[in-house]
GROMACS .gro file of C-alpha atoms in nm:
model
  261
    1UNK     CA    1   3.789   5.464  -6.625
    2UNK     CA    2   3.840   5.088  -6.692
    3UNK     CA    3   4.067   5.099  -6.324
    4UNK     CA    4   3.760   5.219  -6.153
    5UNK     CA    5   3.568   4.965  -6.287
    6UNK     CA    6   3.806   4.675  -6.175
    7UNK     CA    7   3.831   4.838  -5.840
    8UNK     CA    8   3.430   4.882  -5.794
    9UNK     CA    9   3.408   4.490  -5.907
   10UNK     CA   10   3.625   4.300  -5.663
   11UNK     CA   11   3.733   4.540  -5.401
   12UNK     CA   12   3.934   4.276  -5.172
   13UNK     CA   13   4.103   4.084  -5.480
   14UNK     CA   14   4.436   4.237  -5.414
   15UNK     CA   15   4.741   4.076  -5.473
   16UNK     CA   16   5.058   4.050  -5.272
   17UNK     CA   17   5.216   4.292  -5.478
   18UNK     CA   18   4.952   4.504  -5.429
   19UNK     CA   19   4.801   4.520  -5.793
   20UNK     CA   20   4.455   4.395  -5.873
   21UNK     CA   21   4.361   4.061  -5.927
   22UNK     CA   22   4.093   3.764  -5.947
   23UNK     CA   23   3.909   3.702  -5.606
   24UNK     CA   24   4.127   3.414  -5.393
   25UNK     CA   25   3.897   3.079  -5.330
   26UNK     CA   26   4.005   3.124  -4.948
   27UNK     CA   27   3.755   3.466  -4.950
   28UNK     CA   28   3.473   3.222  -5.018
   29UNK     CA   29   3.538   2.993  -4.725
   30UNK     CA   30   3.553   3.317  -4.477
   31UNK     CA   31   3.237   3.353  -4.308
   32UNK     CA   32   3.361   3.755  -4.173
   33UNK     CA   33   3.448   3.834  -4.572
   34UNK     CA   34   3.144   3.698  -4.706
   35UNK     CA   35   2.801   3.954  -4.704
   36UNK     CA   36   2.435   3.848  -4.684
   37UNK     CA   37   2.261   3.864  -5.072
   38UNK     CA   38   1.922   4.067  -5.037
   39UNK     CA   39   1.642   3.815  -5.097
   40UNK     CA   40   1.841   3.488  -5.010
   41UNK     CA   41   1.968   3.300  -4.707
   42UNK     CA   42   2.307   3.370  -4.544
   43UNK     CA   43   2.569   3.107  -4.693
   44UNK     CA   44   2.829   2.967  -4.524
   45UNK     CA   45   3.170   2.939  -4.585
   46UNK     CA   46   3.221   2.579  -4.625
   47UNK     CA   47   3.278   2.386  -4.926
   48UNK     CA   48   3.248   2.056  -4.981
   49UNK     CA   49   3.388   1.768  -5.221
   50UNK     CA   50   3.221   1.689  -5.476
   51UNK     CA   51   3.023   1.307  -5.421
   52UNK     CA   52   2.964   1.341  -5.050
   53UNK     CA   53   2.695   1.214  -4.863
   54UNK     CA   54   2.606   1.255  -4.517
   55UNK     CA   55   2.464   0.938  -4.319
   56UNK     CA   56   2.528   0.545  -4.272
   57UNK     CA   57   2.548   0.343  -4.608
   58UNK     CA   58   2.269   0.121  -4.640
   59UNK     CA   59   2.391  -0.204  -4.777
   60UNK     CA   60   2.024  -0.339  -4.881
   61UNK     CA   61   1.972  -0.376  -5.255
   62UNK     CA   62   1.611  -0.364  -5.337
   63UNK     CA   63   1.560  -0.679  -5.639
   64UNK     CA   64   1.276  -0.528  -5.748
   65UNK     CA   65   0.922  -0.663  -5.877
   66UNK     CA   66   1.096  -1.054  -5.861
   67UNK     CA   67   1.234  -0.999  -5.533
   68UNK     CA   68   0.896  -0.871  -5.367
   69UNK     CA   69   0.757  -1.184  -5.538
   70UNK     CA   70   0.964  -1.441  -5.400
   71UNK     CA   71   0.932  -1.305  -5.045
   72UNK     CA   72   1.011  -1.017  -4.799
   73UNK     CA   73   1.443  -0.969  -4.768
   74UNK     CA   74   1.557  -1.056  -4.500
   75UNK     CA   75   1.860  -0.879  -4.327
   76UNK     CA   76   2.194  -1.144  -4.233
   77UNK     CA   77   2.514  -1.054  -4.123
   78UNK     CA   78   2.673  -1.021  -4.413
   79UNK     CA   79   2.402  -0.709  -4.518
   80UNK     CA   80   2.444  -0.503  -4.251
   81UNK     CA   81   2.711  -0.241  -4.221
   82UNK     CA   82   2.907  -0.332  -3.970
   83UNK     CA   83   3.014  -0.663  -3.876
   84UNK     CA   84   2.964  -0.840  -3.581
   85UNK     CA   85   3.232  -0.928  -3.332
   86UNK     CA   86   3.247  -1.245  -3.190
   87UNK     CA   87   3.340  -1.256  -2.854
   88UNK     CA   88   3.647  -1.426  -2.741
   89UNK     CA   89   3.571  -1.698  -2.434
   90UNK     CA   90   3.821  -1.594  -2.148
   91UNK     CA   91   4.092  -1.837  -1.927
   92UNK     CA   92   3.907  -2.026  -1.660
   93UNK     CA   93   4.144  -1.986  -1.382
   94UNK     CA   94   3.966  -2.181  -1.132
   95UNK     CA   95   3.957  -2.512  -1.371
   96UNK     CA   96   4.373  -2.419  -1.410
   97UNK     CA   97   4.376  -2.403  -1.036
   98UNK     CA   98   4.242  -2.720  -0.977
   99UNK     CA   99   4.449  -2.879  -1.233
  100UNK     CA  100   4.774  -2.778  -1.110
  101UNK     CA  101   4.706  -2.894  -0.761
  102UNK     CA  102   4.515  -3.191  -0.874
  103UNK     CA  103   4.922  -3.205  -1.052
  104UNK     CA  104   5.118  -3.167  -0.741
  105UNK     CA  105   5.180  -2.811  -0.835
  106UNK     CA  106   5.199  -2.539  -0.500
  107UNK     CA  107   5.391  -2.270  -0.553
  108UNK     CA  108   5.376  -2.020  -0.728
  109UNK     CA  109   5.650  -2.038  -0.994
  110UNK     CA  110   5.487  -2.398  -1.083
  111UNK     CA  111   5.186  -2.258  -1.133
  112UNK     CA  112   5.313  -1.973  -1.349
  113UNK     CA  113   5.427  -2.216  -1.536
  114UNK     CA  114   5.163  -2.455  -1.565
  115UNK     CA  115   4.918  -2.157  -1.669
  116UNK     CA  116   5.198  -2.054  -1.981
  117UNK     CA  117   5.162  -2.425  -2.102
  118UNK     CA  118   4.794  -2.515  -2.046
  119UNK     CA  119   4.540  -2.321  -2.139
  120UNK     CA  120   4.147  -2.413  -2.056
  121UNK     CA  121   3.866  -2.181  -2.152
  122UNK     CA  122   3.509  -2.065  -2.066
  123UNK     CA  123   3.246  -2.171  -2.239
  124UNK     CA  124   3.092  -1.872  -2.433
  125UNK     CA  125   2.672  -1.834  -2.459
  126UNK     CA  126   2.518  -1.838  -2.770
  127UNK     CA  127   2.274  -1.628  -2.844
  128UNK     CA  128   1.980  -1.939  -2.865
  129UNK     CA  129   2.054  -1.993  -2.447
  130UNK     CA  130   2.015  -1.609  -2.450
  131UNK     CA  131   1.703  -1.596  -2.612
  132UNK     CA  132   1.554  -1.852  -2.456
  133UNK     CA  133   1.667  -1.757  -2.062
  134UNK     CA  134   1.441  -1.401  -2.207
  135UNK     CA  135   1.093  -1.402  -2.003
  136UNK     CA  136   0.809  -1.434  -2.246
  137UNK     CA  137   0.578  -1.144  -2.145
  138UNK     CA  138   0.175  -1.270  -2.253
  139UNK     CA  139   0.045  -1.058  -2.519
  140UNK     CA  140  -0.242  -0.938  -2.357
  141UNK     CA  141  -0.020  -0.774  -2.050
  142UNK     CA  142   0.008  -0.400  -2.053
  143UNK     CA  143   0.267  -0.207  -1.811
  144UNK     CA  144   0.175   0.100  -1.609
  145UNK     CA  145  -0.130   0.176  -1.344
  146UNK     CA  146  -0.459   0.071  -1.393
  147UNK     CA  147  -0.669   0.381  -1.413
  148UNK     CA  148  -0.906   0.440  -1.118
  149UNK     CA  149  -1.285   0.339  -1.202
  150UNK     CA  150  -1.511   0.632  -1.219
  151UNK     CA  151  -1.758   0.719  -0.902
  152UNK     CA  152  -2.109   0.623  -1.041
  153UNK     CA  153  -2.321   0.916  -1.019
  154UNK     CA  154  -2.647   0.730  -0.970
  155UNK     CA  155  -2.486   0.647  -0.607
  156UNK     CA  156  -2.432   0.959  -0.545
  157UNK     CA  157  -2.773   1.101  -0.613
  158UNK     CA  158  -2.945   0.830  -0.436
  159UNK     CA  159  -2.739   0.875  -0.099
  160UNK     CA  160  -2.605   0.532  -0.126
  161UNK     CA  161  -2.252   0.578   0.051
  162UNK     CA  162  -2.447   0.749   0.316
  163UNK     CA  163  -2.743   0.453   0.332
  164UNK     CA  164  -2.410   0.245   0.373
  165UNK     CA  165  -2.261   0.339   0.631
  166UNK     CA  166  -2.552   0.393   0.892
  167UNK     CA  167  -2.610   0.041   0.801
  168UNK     CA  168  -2.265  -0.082   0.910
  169UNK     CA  169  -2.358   0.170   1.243
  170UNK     CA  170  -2.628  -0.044   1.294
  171UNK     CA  171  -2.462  -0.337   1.280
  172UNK     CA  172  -2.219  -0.246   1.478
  173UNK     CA  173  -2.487  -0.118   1.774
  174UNK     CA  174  -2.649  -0.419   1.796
  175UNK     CA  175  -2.322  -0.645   1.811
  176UNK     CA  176  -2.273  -0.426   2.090
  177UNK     CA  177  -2.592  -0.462   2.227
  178UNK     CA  178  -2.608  -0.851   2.218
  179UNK     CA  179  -2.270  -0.833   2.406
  180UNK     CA  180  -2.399  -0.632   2.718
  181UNK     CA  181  -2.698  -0.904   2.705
  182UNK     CA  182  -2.509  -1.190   2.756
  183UNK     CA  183  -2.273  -1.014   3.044
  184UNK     CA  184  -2.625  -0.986   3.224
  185UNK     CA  185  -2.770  -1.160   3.488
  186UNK     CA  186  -2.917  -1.503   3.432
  187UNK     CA  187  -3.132  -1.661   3.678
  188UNK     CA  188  -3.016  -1.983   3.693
  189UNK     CA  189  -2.676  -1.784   3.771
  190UNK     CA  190  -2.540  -1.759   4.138
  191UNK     CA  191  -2.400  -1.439   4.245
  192UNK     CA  192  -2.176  -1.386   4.587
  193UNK     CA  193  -2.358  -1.088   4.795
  194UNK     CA  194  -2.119  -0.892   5.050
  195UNK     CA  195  -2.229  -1.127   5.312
  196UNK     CA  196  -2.100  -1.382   5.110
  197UNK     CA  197  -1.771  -1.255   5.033
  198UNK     CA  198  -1.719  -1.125   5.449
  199UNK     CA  199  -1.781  -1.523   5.541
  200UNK     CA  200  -1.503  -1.616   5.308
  201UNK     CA  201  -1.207  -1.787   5.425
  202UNK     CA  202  -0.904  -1.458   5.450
  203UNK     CA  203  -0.564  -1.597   5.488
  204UNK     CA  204  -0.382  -1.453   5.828
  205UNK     CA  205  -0.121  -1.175   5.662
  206UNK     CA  206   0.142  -1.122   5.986
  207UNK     CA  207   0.172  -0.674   5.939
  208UNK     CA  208   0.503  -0.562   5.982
  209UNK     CA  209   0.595  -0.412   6.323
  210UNK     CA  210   0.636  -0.063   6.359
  211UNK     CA  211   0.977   0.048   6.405
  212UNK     CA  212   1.067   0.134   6.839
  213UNK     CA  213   1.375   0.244   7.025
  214UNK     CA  214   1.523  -0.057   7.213
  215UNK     CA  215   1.426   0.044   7.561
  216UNK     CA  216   1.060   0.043   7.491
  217UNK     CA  217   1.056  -0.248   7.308
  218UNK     CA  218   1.240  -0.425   7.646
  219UNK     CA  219   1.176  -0.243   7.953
  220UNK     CA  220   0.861  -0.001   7.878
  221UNK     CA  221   0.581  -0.182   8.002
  222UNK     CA  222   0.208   0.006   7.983
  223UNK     CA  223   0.098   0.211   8.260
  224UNK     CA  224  -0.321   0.096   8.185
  225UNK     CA  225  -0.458  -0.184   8.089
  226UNK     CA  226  -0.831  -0.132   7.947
  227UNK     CA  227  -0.847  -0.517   7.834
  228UNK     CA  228  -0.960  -0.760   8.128
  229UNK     CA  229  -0.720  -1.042   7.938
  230UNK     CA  230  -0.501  -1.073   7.606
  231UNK     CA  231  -0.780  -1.262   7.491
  232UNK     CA  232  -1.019  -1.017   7.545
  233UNK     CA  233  -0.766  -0.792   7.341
  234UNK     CA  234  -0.729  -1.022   7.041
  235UNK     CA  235  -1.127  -1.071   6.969
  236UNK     CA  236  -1.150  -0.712   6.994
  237UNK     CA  237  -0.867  -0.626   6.753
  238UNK     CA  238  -0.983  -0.932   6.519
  239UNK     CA  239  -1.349  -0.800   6.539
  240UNK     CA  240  -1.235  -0.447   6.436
  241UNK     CA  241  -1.001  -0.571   6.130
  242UNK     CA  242  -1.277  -0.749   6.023
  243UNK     CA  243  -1.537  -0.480   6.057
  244UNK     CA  244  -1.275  -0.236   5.835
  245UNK     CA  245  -1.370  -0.398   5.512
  246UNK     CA  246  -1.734  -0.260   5.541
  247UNK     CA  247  -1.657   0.074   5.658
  248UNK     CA  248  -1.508   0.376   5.474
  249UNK     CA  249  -1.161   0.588   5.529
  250UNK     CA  250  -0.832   0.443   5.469
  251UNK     CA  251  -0.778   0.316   5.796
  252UNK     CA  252  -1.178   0.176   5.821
  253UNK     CA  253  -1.312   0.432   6.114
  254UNK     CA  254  -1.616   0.597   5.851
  255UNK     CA  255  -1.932   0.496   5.836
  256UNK     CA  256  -2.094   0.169   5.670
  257UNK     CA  257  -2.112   0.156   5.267
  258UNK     CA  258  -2.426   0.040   5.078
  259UNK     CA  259  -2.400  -0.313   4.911
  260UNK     CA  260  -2.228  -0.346   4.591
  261UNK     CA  261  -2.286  -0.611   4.345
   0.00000   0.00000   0.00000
């Protein structure tokens, strides 16, 4: 009866040997052996040392009441976890360049060697230079997009945009208006009538022959003469060119056009 018992109690506390036994700490760190407890939260199987904390030491020591009294702490270098590095300047190459030629050093196994016996370096920025090359922002400067301004309603109950632009229409008319005005006549103004512009001086423009076989242009002579001279024949052909400019068709045979102006 007592067997039973042990066996009901720890059912997977066997031994190697195969007799019963306490339960192993290794069952306890098995999440797939372990069982949920009715009424509590599943554990898991992880143990941990005792005196651990999780997070990043905080090195500040509050002095209490005669700290605060003395003044707010203040955090330095030495208080904070970690320490800061300070940064190594690096070889200025160019300065050891002009050195060794400034030396009478050219190639490049002179060089090599000046380099392993001089050594010049940068200069390094402190952090004042840095601080001050920072651009001071004013306090009253905020970042982002001005929001738009609201329409007032008033305008739009009171037709305003619409009052607003027929005024600018208006405007605009009578600009346009006091332009066609002043392209008007003027009477103290002298304008040329056709008359006017027929009497003007036309400079003599020499057309371009029309194109003939050779033995017209040389030996074809015309078989009627209506002309009574080449003089006759000019005038007429002068008085018809001129006569062309009031008439209508493309070659100035229609009939007379009104006056223009």
């Amino acid at each position: 009866m007592a067997t039973d018992t042990m066996m009901y109690e720890n059912p997977f506390s066997l031994t190697a040997a195969g007799e019963l036994g306490m339960n192993r700490e290794t069952m306890l760190q098995n999440e797939l052996l372990l069982r949920t407890e009715l009424g509590k939260p599943k554990r898991r199987g992880v143990i941990l040392p005792a005196g651990i904390t999780y997070g990043r030491p905080n090195g500040m020591r509050d002095g209490g009441s005669s700290e605060a009294l003395h003044g707010w702490p203040t955090l330095s270098s030495t208080n904070l976890p970690f320490k800061r590095k300070e940064k190594t300047a690096q070889r200025d190459f160019m300065a050891l360049n002009r050195a060794a030629v400034s030396a009478g050093l050219v190639t490049a196994n002179d060089q090599y060697e000046f380099r392993a016996t001089h050594d010049v370096r940068r200069k390094t920025q402190s952090e004042d230079s840095q601080r001050s090359r920072t651009r001071r922002l004013p306090p009253s400067m905020v970042y982002g997009i001005s929001t738009r301004p609201s329409t007032p309603i008033f305008d739009l109950l009171e037709h305003k945009y619409q009052d607003k632009w027929l005024s600018e229409r208006r405007k605009l008319e009578l600009a346009k208006r006091q332009e066609e005005n002043k392209q008007r006549r003027s009477p103290g103004q002298v304008y040329e009538t056709r008359a006017s512009l027929l009497r003007t001086y036309q400079n003599p423009v020499e057309p371009d022959r029309l194109w003939q076989m050779p033995k017209f242009t040389k030996e074809a002579r015309p078989s009627l003469q209506t002309f009574r001279s080449a003089k006759a024949r000019g005038a007429a052909y002068d008085h018809f060119e001129s006569d062309q400019i009031s008439r209508k068709g493309n070659f100035g045979h229609g009939t007379y056009e009104a006056a223009k102006n």
